[in-house]
mmCIF file of C-alpha atoms and ligand atoms in Angstrom:
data_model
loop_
_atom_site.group_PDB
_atom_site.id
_atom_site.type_symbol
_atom_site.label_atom_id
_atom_site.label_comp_id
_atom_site.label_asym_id
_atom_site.label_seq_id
_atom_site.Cartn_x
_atom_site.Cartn_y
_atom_site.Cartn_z
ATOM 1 C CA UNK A 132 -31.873 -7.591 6.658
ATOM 2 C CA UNK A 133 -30.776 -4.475 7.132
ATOM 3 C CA UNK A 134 -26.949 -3.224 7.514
ATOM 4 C CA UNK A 135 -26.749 -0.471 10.013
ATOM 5 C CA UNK A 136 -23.245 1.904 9.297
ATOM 6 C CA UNK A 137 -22.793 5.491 10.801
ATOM 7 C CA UNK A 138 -26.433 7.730 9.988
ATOM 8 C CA UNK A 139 -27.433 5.183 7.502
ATOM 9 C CA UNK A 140 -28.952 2.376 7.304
ATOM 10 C CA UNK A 141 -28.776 -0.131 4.230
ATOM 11 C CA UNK A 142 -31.742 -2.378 3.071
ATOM 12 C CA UNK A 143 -29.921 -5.467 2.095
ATOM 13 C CA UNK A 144 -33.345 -7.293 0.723
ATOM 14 C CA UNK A 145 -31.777 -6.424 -2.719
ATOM 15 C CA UNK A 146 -27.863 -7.044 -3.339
ATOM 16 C CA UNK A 147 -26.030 -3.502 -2.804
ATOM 17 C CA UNK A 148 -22.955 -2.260 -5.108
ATOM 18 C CA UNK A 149 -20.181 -1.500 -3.797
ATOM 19 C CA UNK A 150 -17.684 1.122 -5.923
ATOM 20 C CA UNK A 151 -13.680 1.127 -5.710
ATOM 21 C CA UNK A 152 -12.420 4.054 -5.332
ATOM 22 C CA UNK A 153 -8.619 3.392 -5.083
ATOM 23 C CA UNK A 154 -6.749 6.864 -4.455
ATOM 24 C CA UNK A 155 -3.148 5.239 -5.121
ATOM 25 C CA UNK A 156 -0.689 7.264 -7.279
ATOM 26 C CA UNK A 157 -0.848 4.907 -9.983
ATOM 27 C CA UNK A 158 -4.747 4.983 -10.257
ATOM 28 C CA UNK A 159 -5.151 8.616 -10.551
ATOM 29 C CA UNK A 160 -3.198 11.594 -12.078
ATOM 30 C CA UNK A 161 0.492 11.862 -11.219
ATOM 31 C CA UNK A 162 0.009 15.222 -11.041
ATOM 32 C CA UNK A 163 0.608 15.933 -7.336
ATOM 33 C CA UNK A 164 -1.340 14.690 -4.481
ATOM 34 C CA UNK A 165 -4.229 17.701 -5.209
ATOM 35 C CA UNK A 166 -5.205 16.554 -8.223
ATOM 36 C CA UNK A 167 -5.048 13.208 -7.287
ATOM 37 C CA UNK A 168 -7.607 13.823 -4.574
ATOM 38 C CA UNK A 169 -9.745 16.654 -7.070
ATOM 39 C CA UNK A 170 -9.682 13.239 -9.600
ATOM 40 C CA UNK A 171 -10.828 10.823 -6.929
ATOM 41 C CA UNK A 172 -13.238 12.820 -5.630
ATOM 42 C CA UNK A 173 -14.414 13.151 -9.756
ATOM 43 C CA UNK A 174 -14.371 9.654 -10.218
ATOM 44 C CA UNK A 175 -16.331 9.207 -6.625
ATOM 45 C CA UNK A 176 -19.468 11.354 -8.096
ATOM 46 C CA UNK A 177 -19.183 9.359 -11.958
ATOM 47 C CA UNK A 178 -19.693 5.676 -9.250
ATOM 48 C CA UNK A 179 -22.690 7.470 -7.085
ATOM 49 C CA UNK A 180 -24.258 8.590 -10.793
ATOM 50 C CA UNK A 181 -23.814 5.195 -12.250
ATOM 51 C CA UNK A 182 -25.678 3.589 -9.267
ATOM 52 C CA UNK A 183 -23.246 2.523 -6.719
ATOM 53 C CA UNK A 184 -24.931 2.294 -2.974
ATOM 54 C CA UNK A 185 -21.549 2.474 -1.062
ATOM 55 C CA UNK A 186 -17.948 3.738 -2.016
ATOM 56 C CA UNK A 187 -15.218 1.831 -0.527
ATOM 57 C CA UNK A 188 -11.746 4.293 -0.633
ATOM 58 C CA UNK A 189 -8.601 2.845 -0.407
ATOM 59 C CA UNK A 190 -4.971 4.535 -0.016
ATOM 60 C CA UNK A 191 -3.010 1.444 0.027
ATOM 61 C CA UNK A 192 -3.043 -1.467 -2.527
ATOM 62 C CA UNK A 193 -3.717 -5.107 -1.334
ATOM 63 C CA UNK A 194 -2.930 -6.808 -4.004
ATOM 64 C CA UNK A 195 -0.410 -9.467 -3.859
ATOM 65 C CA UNK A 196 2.862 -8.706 -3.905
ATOM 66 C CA UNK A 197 1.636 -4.566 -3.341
ATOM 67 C CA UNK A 198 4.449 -2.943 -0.863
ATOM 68 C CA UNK A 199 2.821 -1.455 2.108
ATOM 69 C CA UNK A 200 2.188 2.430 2.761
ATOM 70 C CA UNK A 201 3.219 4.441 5.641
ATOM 71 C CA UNK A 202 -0.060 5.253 7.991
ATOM 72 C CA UNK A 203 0.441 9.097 6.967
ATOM 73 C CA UNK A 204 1.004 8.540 3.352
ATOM 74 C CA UNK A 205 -2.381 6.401 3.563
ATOM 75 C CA UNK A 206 -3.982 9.602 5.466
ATOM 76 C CA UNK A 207 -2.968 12.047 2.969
ATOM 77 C CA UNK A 208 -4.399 10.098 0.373
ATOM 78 C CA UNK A 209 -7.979 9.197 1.755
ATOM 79 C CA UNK A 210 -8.996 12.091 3.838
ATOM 80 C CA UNK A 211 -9.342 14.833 0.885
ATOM 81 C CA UNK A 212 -11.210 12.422 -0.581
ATOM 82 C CA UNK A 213 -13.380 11.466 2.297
ATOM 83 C CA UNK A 214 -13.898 15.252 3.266
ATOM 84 C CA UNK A 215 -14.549 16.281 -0.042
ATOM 85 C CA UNK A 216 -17.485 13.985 -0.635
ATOM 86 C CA UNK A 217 -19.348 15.076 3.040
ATOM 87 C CA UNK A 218 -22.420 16.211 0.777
ATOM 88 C CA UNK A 219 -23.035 12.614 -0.652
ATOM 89 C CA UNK A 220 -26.125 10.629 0.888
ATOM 90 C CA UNK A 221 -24.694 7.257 0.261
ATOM 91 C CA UNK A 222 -21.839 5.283 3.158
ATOM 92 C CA UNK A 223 -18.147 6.069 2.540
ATOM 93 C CA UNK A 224 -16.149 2.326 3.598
ATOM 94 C CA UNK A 225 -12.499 2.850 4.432
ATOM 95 C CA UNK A 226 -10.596 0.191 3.197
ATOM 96 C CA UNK A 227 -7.377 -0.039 5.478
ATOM 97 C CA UNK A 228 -6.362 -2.726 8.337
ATOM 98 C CA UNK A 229 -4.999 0.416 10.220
ATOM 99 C CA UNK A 230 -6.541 1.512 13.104
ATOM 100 C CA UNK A 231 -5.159 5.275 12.883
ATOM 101 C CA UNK A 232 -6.539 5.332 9.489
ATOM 102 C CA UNK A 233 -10.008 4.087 10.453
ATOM 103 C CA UNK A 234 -10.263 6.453 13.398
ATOM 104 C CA UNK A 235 -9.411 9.642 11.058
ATOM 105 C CA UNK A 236 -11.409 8.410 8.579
ATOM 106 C CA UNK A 237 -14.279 7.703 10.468
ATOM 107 C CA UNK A 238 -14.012 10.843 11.900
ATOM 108 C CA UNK A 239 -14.080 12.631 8.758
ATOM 109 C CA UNK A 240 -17.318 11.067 7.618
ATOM 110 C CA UNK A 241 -16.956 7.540 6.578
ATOM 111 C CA UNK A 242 -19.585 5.101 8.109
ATOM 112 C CA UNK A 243 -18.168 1.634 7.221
ATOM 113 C CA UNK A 244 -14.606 -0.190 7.532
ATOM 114 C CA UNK A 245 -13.647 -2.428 5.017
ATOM 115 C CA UNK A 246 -10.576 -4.150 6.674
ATOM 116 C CA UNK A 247 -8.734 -7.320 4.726
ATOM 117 C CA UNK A 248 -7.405 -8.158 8.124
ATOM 118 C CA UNK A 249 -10.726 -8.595 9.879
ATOM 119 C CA UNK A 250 -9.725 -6.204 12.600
ATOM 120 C CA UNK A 251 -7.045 -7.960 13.976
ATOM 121 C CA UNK A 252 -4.805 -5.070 14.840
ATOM 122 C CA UNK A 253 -4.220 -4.155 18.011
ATOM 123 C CA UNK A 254 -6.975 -1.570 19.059
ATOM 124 C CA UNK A 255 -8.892 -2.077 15.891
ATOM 125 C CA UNK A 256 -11.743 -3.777 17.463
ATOM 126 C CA UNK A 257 -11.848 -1.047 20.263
ATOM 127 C CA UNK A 258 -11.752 1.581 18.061
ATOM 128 C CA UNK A 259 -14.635 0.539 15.909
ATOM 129 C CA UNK A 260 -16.572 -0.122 19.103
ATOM 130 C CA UNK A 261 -16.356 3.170 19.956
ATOM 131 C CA UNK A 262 -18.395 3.877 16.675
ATOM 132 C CA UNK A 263 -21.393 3.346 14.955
ATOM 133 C CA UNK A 264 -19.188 2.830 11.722
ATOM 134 C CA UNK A 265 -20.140 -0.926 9.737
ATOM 135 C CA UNK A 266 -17.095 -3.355 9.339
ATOM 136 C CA UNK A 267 -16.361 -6.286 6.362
ATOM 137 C CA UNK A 268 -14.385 -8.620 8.018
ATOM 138 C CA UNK A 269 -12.583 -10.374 5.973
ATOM 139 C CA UNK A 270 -10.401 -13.714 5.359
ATOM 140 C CA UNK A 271 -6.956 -13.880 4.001
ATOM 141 C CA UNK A 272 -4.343 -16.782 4.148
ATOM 142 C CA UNK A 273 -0.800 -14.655 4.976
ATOM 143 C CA UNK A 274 0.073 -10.752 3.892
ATOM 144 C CA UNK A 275 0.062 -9.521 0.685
ATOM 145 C CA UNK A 276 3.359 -10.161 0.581
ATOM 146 C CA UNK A 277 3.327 -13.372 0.387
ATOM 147 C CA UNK A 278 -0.315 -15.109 0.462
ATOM 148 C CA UNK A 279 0.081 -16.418 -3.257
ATOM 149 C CA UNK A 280 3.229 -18.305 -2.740
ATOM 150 C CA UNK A 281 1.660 -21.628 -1.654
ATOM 151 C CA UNK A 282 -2.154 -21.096 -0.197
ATOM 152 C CA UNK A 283 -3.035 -24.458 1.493
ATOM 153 C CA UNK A 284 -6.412 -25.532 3.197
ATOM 154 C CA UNK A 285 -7.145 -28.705 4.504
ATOM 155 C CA UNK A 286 -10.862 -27.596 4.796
ATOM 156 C CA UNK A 287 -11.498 -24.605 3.103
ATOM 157 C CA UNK A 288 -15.066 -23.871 3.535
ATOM 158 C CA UNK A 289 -15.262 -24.816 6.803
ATOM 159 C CA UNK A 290 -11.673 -22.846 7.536
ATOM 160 C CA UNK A 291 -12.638 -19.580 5.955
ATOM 161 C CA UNK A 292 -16.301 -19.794 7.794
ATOM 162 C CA UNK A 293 -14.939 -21.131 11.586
ATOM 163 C CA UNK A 294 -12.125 -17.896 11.111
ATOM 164 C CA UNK A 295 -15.530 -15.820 10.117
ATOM 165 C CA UNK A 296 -16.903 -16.981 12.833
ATOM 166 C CA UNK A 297 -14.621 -16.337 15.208
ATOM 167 C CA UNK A 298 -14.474 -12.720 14.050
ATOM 168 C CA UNK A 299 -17.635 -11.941 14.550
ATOM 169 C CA UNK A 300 -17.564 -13.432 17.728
ATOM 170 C CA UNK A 301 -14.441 -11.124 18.668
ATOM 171 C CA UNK A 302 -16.721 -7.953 17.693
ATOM 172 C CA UNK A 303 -19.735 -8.831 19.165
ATOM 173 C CA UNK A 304 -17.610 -9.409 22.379
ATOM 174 C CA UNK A 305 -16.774 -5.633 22.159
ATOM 175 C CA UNK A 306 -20.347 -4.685 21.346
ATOM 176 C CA UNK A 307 -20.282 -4.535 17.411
ATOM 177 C CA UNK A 308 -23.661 -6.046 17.377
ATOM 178 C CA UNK A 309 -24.247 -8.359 14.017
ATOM 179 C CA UNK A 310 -26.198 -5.103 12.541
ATOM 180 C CA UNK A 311 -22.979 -3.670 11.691
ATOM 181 C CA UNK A 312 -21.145 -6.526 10.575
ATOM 182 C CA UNK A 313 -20.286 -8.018 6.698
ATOM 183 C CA UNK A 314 -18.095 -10.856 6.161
ATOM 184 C CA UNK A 315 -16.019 -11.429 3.346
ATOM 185 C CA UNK A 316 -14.368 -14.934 2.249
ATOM 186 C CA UNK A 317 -12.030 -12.867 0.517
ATOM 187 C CA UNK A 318 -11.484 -13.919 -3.103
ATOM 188 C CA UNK A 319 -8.039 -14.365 -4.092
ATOM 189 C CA UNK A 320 -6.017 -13.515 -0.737
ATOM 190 C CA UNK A 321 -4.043 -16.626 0.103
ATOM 191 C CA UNK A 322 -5.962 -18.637 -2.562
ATOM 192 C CA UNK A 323 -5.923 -21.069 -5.608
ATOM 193 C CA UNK A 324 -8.063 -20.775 -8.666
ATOM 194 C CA UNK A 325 -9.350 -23.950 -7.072
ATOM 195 C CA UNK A 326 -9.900 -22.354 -4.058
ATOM 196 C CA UNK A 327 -11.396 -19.212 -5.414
ATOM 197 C CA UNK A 328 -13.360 -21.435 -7.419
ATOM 198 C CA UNK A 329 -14.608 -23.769 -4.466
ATOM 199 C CA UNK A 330 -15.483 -20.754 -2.513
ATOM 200 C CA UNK A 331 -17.335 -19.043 -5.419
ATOM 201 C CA UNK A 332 -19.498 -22.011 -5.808
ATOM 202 C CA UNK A 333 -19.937 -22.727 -2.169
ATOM 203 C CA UNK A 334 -20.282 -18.730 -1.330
ATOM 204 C CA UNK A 335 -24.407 -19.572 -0.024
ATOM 205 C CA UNK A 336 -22.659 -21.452 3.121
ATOM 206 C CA UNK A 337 -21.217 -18.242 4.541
ATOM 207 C CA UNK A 338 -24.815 -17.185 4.551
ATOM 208 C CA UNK A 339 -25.111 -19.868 7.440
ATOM 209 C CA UNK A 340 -23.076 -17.186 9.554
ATOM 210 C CA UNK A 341 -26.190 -15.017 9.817
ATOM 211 C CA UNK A 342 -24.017 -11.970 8.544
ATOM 212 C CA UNK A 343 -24.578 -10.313 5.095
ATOM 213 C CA UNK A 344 -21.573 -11.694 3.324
ATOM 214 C CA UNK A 345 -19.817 -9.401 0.749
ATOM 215 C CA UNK A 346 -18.209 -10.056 -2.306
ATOM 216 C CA UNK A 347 -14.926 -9.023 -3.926
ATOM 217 C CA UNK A 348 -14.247 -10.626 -7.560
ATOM 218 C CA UNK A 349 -13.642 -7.557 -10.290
ATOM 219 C CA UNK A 350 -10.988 -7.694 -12.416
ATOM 220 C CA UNK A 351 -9.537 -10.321 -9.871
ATOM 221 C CA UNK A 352 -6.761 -12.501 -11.329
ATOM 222 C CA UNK A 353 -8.636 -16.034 -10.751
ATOM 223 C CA UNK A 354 -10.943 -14.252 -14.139
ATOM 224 C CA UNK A 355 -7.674 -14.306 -15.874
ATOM 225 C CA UNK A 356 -6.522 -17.490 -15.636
ATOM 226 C CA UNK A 357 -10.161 -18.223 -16.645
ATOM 227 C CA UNK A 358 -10.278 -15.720 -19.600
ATOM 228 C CA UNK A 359 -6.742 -15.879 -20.136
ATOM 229 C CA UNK A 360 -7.455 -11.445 -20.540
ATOM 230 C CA UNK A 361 -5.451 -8.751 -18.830
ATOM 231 C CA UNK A 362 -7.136 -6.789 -15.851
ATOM 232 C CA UNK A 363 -8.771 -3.835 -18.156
ATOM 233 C CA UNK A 364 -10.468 -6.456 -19.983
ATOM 234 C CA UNK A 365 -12.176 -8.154 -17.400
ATOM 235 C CA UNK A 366 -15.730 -6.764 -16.984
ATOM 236 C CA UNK A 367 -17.610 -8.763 -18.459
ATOM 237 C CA UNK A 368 -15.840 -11.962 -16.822
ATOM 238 C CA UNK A 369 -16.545 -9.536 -13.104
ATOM 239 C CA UNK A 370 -20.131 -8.841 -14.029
ATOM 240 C CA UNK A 371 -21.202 -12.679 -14.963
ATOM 241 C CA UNK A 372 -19.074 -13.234 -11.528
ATOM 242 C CA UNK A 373 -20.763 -11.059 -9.574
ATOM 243 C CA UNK A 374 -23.841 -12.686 -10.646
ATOM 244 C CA UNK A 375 -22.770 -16.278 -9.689
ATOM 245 C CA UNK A 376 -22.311 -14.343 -6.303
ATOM 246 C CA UNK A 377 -25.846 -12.572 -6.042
ATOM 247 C CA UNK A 378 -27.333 -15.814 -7.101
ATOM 248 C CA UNK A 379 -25.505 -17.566 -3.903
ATOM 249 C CA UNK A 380 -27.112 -14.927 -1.348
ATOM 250 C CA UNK A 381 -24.265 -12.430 -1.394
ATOM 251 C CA UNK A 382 -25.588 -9.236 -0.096
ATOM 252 C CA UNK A 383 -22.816 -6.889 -1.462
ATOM 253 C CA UNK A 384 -20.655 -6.706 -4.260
ATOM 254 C CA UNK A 385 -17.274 -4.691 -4.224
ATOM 255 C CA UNK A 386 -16.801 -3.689 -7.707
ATOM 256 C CA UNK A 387 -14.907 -1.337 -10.241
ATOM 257 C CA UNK A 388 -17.518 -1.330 -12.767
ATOM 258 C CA UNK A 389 -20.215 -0.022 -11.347
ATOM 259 C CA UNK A 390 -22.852 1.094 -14.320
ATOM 260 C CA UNK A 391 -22.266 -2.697 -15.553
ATOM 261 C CA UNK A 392 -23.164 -4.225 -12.404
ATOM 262 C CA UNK A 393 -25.919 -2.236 -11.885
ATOM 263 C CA UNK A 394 -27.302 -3.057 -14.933
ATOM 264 C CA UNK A 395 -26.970 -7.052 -14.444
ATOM 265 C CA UNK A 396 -28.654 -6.240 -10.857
ATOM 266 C CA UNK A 397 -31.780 -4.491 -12.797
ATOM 267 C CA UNK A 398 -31.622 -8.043 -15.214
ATOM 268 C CA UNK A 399 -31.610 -10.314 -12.607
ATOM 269 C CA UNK A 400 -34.020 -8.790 -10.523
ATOM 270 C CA UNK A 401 -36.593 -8.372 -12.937
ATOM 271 C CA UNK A 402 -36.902 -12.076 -13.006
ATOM 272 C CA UNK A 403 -35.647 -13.233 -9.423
ATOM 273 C CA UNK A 404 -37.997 -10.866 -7.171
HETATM 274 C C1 7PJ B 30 -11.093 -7.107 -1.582
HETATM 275 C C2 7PJ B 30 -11.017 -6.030 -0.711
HETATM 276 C C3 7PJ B 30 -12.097 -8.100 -1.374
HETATM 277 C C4 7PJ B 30 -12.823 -6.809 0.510
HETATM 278 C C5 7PJ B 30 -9.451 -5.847 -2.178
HETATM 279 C C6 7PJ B 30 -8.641 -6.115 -5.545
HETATM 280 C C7 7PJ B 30 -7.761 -6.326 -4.367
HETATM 281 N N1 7PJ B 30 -11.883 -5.863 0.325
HETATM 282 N N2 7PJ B 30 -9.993 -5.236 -1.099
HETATM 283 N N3 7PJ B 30 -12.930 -7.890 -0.312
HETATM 284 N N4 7PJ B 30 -10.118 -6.960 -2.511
HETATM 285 N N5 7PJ B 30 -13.686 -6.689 1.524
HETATM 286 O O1 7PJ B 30 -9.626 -5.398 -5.524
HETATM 287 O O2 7PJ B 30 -8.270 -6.735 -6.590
HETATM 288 O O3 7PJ B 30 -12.214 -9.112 -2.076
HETATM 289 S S1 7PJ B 30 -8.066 -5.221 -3.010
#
């Protein structure tokens, strides 16, 4: 299977790594929004070194309970970044449910949006049409706001997938054809630790969808309520997780530490292929 975004075009036979790159003020020098971009851009060349295959930039957090950005505060964080990576040979993903910030990003070189809102915005799905940019469409329960108060499924497998499934249906109605599409059941937005749980276990039923499915569970708080460890302590908890995922046909997996993963990929695939 093969993932088509922008100029490139990603052989998904293997599971791909994808690298955070989160240019927020708290994630990177407080020293003024130039060195914040001159640190992310830094930190974007350590993931491509340590083996990542895509880097996903983000400007706003999504974590629960993370207060939103204002479209040009998101703008002046990613597109330094974006425009000062244009010499990398590996897809840029712009993680943002915005649709201004996925046209100027895509614009200034990224190939793939990674949107937590599974382009529901108005003029998302146009927009992207009008590419030949990739899209993760993903599943949440609520805004990160709110979505941890009281997540509540009657179904959850079959939810998350039939909400999937209507997404891609949306974007292939406005001629994103399946080449460029990911979906995402979306680890810990609206969930449980049951839920995250169930969905970890059952993740090989979004494969059903015929759509590489990617997965997002670094650092992610359902591995400390496991661990009962903070979020800088978490890697080895994200790397066995990420494995669980591979191991359950996941395609793609969003992750902060890269070198790690990459590593457990080499492991598993000296055995599984
Ligand atoms: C995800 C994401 C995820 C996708 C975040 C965090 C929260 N995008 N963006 N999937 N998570 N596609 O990394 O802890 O799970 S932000």
């Amino acid at each position: 299977m093969f993932l088509h975004c922008g100029k490139f075009k990603l052989d998904l036979s293997h599971p791909k790594v994808m690298g955070i790159v989160n240019v927020t003020p708290d994630s990177f020098s407080d020293g003024g929004k130039h060195l914040a971009s001159e640190a992310a851009i830094a930190y974007a060349r350590r993931l491509i070194d340590d083996g990542a295959d895509i880097l996903d930039i983000g400007g706003e957090s999504t974590r629960p309970g993370a207060a939103p950005v204002s479209e040009q505060e998101e703008l002046d964080r990613v597109l330094p970044v974006i425009e000062g990576l244009d010499d990398i040979n590996i897809p840029i993903s712009i993680d943002t449910y915005k649709p201004e910030v996925m046209r100027a990003a895509l614009a200034a070189g990224a190939s793939m949006v990674n949107d937590v809102n599974a382009l529901q915005a108005e003029r998302a799905l146009e927009w992207v049409a009008n590419t030949s940019a990739a899209v993760c469409l993903m599943h949440k329960q609520g805004a990160p706001q709110n979505m941890q108060l009281q997540p509540q499924y009657r179904q959850l497998i079959a939810e998350v997938s039939s909400f999937l499934s209507e997404r891609i249906a949306a974007a292939e109605a406005v001629g994103i054809s399946g080449e460029r599409l990911i979906v995402d059941p979306g680890f810990g937005f609206g969930k449980t630790l049951e839920h995250n749980l169930a969905l970890l276990k059952n993740l090989h039923e979004f494969a059903l969808l015929g759509i590489p499915v990617l997965a997002g569970l670094s650092r992610k708080s359902m591995l400390g309520q496991i661990t009962g460890r903070e979020v800088d302590e978490r890697m080895t908890a994200s790397v066995v997780a990420a494995l669980i995922a591979v191991q359950r046909g996941t395609s793609i997996v969003r992750v902060h530490d890269v070198r790690e993963t990459v590593d457990m990929l080499k492991v598993w695939r000296a055995i599984e292929e």
